[in-house]
GROMACS .gro file of C-alpha atoms in nm:
model
  267
    1MET     CA    1  19.569 -20.337   7.055
    2SER     CA    2  19.817 -20.244   7.303
    3PHE     CA    3  19.916 -19.886   7.419
    4LEU     CA    4  20.238 -19.937   7.225
    5SER     CA    5  20.089 -20.036   6.908
    6ALA     CA    6  19.846 -19.731   6.901
    7THR     CA    7  20.105 -19.474   6.992
    8GLY     CA    8  20.384 -19.638   6.787
    9LEU     CA    9  20.619 -19.525   7.032
   10ARG     CA   10  20.977 -19.644   6.994
   11ARG     CA   11  21.297 -19.606   7.140
   12ALA     CA   12  21.438 -19.465   6.844
   13VAL     CA   13  21.197 -19.144   6.886
   14PHE     CA   14  21.405 -19.042   7.224
   15ARG     CA   15  21.736 -19.095   7.053
   16PRO     CA   16  21.911 -18.870   6.788
   17ALA     CA   17  21.846 -18.993   6.452
   18PRO     CA   18  22.131 -19.185   6.255
   19PHE     CA   19  22.360 -18.939   6.067
   20ARG     CA   20  22.276 -19.060   5.704
   21ALA     CA   21  22.556 -18.963   5.458
   22PRO     CA   22  22.520 -18.885   5.080
   23LEU     CA   23  22.494 -19.158   4.837
   24TYR     CA   24  22.837 -19.103   4.691
   25THR     CA   25  23.000 -19.129   5.035
   26ARG     CA   26  22.810 -19.412   5.124
   27LEU     CA   27  22.954 -19.584   4.798
   28HIS     CA   28  23.290 -19.475   4.881
   29LEU     CA   29  23.283 -19.607   5.244
   30ALA     CA   30  23.133 -19.917   5.124
   31ARG     CA   31  23.399 -19.991   4.910
   32ASN     CA   32  23.713 -19.874   5.175
   33PHE     CA   33  23.549 -20.037   5.472
   34HIS     CA   34  23.529 -20.417   5.569
   35ALA     CA   35  23.210 -20.601   5.558
   36SER     CA   36  23.236 -20.637   5.958
   37CYS     CA   37  23.147 -20.259   5.957
   38SER     CA   38  22.836 -20.310   5.779
   39VAL     CA   39  22.735 -20.581   6.020
   40SER     CA   40  22.823 -20.385   6.336
   41ALA     CA   41  22.619 -20.110   6.190
   42ALA     CA   42  22.313 -20.350   6.116
   43GLN     CA   43  22.352 -20.455   6.475
   44ARG     CA   44  22.336 -20.083   6.611
   45SER     CA   45  22.061 -19.986   6.423
   46VAL     CA   46  21.825 -20.304   6.524
   47LYS     CA   47  21.941 -20.200   6.889
   48SER     CA   48  21.814 -19.829   6.820
   49GLU     CA   49  21.483 -19.995   6.688
   50GLU     CA   50  21.429 -20.155   7.002
   51LEU     CA   51  21.071 -20.140   7.121
   52VAL     CA   52  20.967 -19.958   7.444
   53GLU     CA   53  20.753 -20.126   7.704
   54ASP     CA   54  20.420 -19.992   7.755
   55TYR     CA   55  20.483 -19.873   8.141
   56GLU     CA   56  20.781 -19.691   8.036
   57ALA     CA   57  20.617 -19.495   7.738
   58GLU     CA   58  20.347 -19.424   8.010
   59ASP     CA   59  20.609 -19.291   8.217
   60MET     CA   60  20.768 -19.097   7.936
   61LEU     CA   61  20.451 -18.929   7.863
   62ASP     CA   62  20.328 -18.856   8.225
   63TYR     CA   63  20.645 -18.682   8.385
   64ASP     CA   64  20.586 -18.537   8.683
   65PHE     CA   65  20.825 -18.277   8.847
   66ASP     CA   66  20.982 -18.428   9.135
   67ASP     CA   67  21.117 -18.105   9.274
   68ASP     CA   68  21.495 -18.211   9.192
   69ASP     CA   69  21.557 -17.913   9.012
   70THR     CA   70  21.504 -17.546   9.023
   71THR     CA   71  21.368 -17.283   8.799
   72SER     CA   72  21.556 -17.051   8.563
   73ALA     CA   73  21.564 -16.767   8.825
   74GLY     CA   74  21.685 -17.001   9.048
   75HIS     CA   75  21.985 -17.116   8.785
   76LEU     CA   76  22.039 -16.716   8.735
   77MET     CA   77  22.099 -16.680   9.131
   78LEU     CA   78  22.337 -16.957   9.120
   79ARG     CA   79  22.543 -16.852   8.841
   80GLU     CA   80  22.559 -16.501   8.994
   81GLN     CA   81  22.675 -16.662   9.330
   82ARG     CA   82  22.942 -16.877   9.138
   83GLN     CA   83  23.071 -16.543   8.958
   84THR     CA   84  23.090 -16.376   9.306
   85LEU     CA   85  23.282 -16.663   9.444
   86TYR     CA   86  23.539 -16.671   9.148
   87TYR     CA   87  23.616 -16.297   9.220
   88LEU     CA   88  23.645 -16.366   9.582
   89ARG     CA   89  23.868 -16.661   9.521
   90LEU     CA   90  24.088 -16.433   9.326
   91ILE     CA   91  24.088 -16.187   9.572
   92GLU     CA   92  24.212 -16.445   9.845
   93HIS     CA   93  24.467 -16.630   9.650
   94GLU     CA   94  24.562 -16.400   9.373
   95MET     CA   95  24.573 -16.031   9.521
   96PRO     CA   96  24.857 -16.112   9.775
   97LYS     CA   97  25.092 -16.205   9.496
   98LEU     CA   98  25.075 -15.832   9.374
   99VAL     CA   99  25.256 -15.713   9.669
  100ALA     CA  100  25.589 -15.795   9.482
  101TYR     CA  101  25.507 -15.514   9.253
  102ARG     CA  102  25.440 -15.278   9.530
  103LYS     CA  103  25.601 -14.945   9.492
  104PRO     CA  104  25.626 -14.647   9.717
  105PHE     CA  105  25.416 -14.343   9.609
  106VAL     CA  106  25.631 -14.034   9.518
  107VAL     CA  107  25.498 -13.724   9.493
  108PRO     CA  108  25.525 -13.567   9.118
  109LYS     CA  109  25.745 -13.278   9.108
  110ASN     CA  110  25.731 -12.985   8.834
  111SER     CA  111  25.408 -13.133   8.704
  112PRO     CA  112  25.161 -12.822   8.685
  113LEU     CA  113  24.918 -13.012   8.482
  114ILE     CA  114  24.592 -13.145   8.577
  115THR     CA  115  24.448 -13.387   8.376
  116ARG     CA  116  24.080 -13.542   8.385
  117SER     CA  117  23.913 -13.800   8.238
  118LEU     CA  118  23.572 -14.004   8.215
  119GLU     CA  119  23.522 -14.366   8.298
  120TYR     CA  120  23.170 -14.556   8.288
  121GLY     CA  121  23.283 -14.843   8.466
  122GLY     CA  122  23.438 -15.015   8.181
  123GLU     CA  123  23.140 -14.993   7.946
  124ASP     CA  124  23.236 -14.836   7.593
  125HIS     CA  125  23.150 -14.473   7.555
  126PRO     CA  126  23.271 -14.222   7.293
  127ALA     CA  127  23.344 -13.978   7.597
  128THR     CA  128  23.584 -14.206   7.750
  129SER     CA  129  23.851 -14.104   7.521
  130LYS     CA  130  23.796 -13.740   7.588
  131ARG     CA  131  24.094 -13.564   7.795
  132VAL     CA  132  24.094 -13.235   7.991
  133VAL     CA  133  24.394 -13.050   8.098
  134VAL     CA  134  24.411 -12.769   8.354
  135VAL     CA  135  24.697 -12.576   8.452
  136ALA     CA  136  24.775 -12.256   8.624
  137VAL     CA  137  24.933 -11.972   8.442
  138ASP     CA  138  25.158 -11.915   8.729
  139ASP     CA  139  25.314 -12.256   8.695
  140LEU     CA  140  25.381 -12.217   8.340
  141PRO     CA  141  25.752 -12.120   8.214
  142MET     CA  142  25.665 -11.753   8.164
  143THR     CA  143  25.947 -11.498   8.127
  144ASP     CA  144  25.791 -11.182   8.244
  145LYS     CA  145  25.464 -11.019   8.305
  146HIS     CA  146  25.419 -10.947   7.930
  147SER     CA  147  25.439 -11.311   7.839
  148VAL     CA  148  25.171 -11.376   8.106
  149HIS     CA  149  24.935 -11.124   7.965
  150LYS     CA  150  24.995 -11.249   7.604
  151ILE     CA  151  24.918 -11.605   7.684
  152LYS     CA  152  24.595 -11.488   7.837
  153LEU     CA  153  24.524 -11.351   7.511
  154LEU     CA  154  24.599 -11.645   7.326
  155ALA     CA  155  24.394 -11.875   7.542
  156GLY     CA  156  24.085 -11.663   7.509
  157PRO     CA  157  23.768 -11.813   7.667
  158ARG     CA  158  23.967 -12.122   7.788
  159TRP     CA  159  24.142 -11.875   8.028
  160SER     CA  160  23.952 -11.806   8.356
  161LEU     CA  161  24.045 -11.626   8.680
  162LYS     CA  162  23.872 -11.876   8.927
  163PRO     CA  163  23.955 -12.258   8.859
  164PRO     CA  164  23.702 -12.424   8.642
  165ALA     CA  165  23.445 -12.650   8.779
  166ASN     CA  166  23.573 -13.025   8.831
  167SER     CA  167  23.911 -12.932   8.768
  168GLY     CA  168  24.053 -13.071   9.049
  169VAL     CA  169  24.217 -12.749   9.177
  170SER     CA  170  24.152 -12.702   9.559
  171ASP     CA  171  23.923 -12.404   9.645
  172LEU     CA  172  24.196 -12.304   9.876
  173LYS     CA  173  24.465 -12.238   9.597
  174SER     CA  174  24.541 -11.891   9.538
  175TRP     CA  175  24.402 -11.777   9.177
  176GLY     CA  176  24.692 -11.564   9.102
  177ASN     CA  177  24.689 -11.504   8.699
  178GLY     CA  178  24.412 -11.767   8.658
  179PHE     CA  179  24.410 -12.102   8.488
  180ILE     CA  180  24.375 -12.225   8.141
  181LYS     CA  181  24.156 -12.518   8.051
  182ILE     CA  182  24.207 -12.717   7.709
  183SER     CA  183  23.999 -13.035   7.626
  184CYS     CA  184  23.996 -13.258   7.326
  185GLU     CA  185  23.788 -13.540   7.187
  186ASP     CA  186  23.886 -13.546   6.831
  187PHE     CA  187  24.086 -13.867   6.827
  188LEU     CA  188  24.010 -14.243   6.885
  189TYR     CA  189  24.228 -14.302   7.161
  190PRO     CA  190  24.271 -14.093   7.480
  191ALA     CA  191  24.683 -14.080   7.431
  192GLN     CA  192  24.603 -13.918   7.104
  193ASN     CA  193  24.368 -13.653   7.253
  194LEU     CA  194  24.626 -13.585   7.554
  195LYS     CA  195  24.907 -13.558   7.281
  196TRP     CA  196  24.721 -13.302   7.115
  197ILE     CA  197  24.654 -13.101   7.414
  198SER     CA  198  25.006 -13.138   7.515
  199ASP     CA  199  25.159 -12.992   7.149
  200THR     CA  200  24.887 -12.697   7.181
  201LEU     CA  201  25.002 -12.578   7.518
  202ASP     CA  202  25.370 -12.618   7.409
  203ARG     CA  203  25.276 -12.388   7.117
  204LEU     CA  204  25.086 -12.183   7.354
  205ILE     CA  205  25.379 -12.099   7.583
  206GLY     CA  206  25.636 -12.074   7.283
  207GLU     CA  207  25.436 -11.806   7.126
  208ALA     CA  208  25.343 -11.650   7.440
  209ASN     CA  209  25.762 -11.625   7.535
  210ASN     CA  210  25.797 -11.466   7.172
  211LYS     CA  211  25.908 -11.115   7.208
  212LYS     CA  212  25.822 -11.004   6.841
  213ASP     CA  213  25.483 -10.843   6.935
  214THR     CA  214  25.379 -10.849   7.332
  215PHE     CA  215  25.023 -10.728   7.273
  216ALA     CA  216  25.074 -10.482   7.575
  217ASP     CA  217  24.823 -10.257   7.435
  218VAL     CA  218  24.559 -10.491   7.372
  219PRO     CA  219  24.311 -10.500   7.694
  220GLN     CA  220  24.178 -10.862   7.845
  221ASP     CA  221  23.864 -10.969   7.724
  222VAL     CA  222  23.658 -11.095   8.020
  223ARG     CA  223  23.330 -11.125   7.847
  224HIS     CA  224  23.296 -11.507   7.857
  225ILE     CA  225  23.335 -11.487   8.229
  226TYR     CA  226  23.058 -11.249   8.234
  227SER     CA  227  22.856 -11.460   8.037
  228VAL     CA  228  22.901 -11.777   8.235
  229ALA     CA  229  22.818 -11.613   8.561
  230ARG     CA  230  22.503 -11.450   8.424
  231LYS     CA  231  22.367 -11.796   8.295
  232ALA     CA  232  22.454 -11.953   8.636
  233LYS     CA  233  22.219 -11.645   8.811
  234LEU     CA  234  22.391 -11.672   9.150
  235GLY     CA  235  22.454 -11.291   9.149
  236GLU     CA  236  22.809 -11.294   9.063
  237HIS     CA  237  22.748 -11.069   8.754
  238LEU     CA  238  22.590 -10.775   8.985
  239ARG     CA  239  22.816 -10.498   9.095
  240GLY     CA  240  23.130 -10.650   8.964
  241ARG     CA  241  23.126 -10.918   9.211
  242VAL     CA  242  23.257 -11.187   8.917
  243HIS     CA  243  23.639 -11.146   9.041
  244ALA     CA  244  23.530 -11.069   9.405
  245ARG     CA  245  23.240 -11.211   9.553
  246PRO     CA  246  23.203 -11.066   9.903
  247THR     CA  247  23.221 -11.369  10.165
  248ILE     CA  248  23.193 -11.364  10.558
  249ARG     CA  249  23.573 -11.324  10.564
  250ASP     CA  250  23.516 -10.956  10.393
  251PHE     CA  251  23.321 -10.861  10.713
  252PRO     CA  252  23.492 -10.557  10.896
  253GLN     CA  253  23.636 -10.650  11.200
  254ASP     CA  254  23.604 -10.291  11.331
  255TRP     CA  255  23.219 -10.366  11.357
  256LEU     CA  256  23.247 -10.650  11.554
  257PRO     CA  257  23.177 -10.581  11.958
  258ASP     CA  258  23.488 -10.595  12.190
  259LYS     CA  259  23.336 -10.827  12.403
  260PRO     CA  260  23.092 -11.138  12.265
  261ILE     CA  261  22.754 -11.078  12.328
  262SER     CA  262  22.576 -11.390  12.522
  263SER     CA  263  22.259 -11.517  12.380
  264PRO     CA  264  21.958 -11.484  12.584
  265GLY     CA  265  21.920 -11.834  12.635
  266GLY     CA  266  22.254 -11.823  12.830
  267MET     CA  267  22.127 -11.586  13.106
   0.00000   0.00000   0.00000
């Protein structure tokens, strides 16, 4: 008994099995097709049932790796390299075409609003729709000092004398009458949140300029500022240093010597 007859290997086992249509489909095709179709189909079936030689069957069973391919990790590395080359080609050939759309930067005027957004590198995140707007009270169209006082009262804890953290306001900017910070993340799209903030700020300005009641006899509530300073534990809440924390610039100039004193190492 040969190896082929013992194993019963045929070439058909290494080829996909022929598709067998349902009985009613085969009957329908038999009526519509010519007799030559069945002859050619029989020839193909005989060819697919061709026997495999003994040495071919042994080679199929005992297949050794010939170092002609890489591993799965190698294929992943090659895919990353192809992706990198794809973007490098875009930078080399497509990016220069964007020069036609170049426009000079013009510093925006009369735009006191500072908008802050969050991005996670293109990943979907609920916080990406949030928008935060910071504006200085001195940059708002207030009519008089009573309107300034009223808008501080209406803003409540959203008003602070110092610029809020991560607001984009320079530390060198004069504090003036403080800053108002409004944030919104109630809507699905960022434009909707920004529109709500804009409408709220417009209503706030309109109500502050309303002269029906100026609230001049109501003092400014700064408890939220002291609460934030107390939680930070930086010493700003001690001895009234919330609004005027001493720095090196507050050192009395008359205490300084007339002539600079040289260090002992310079003698």
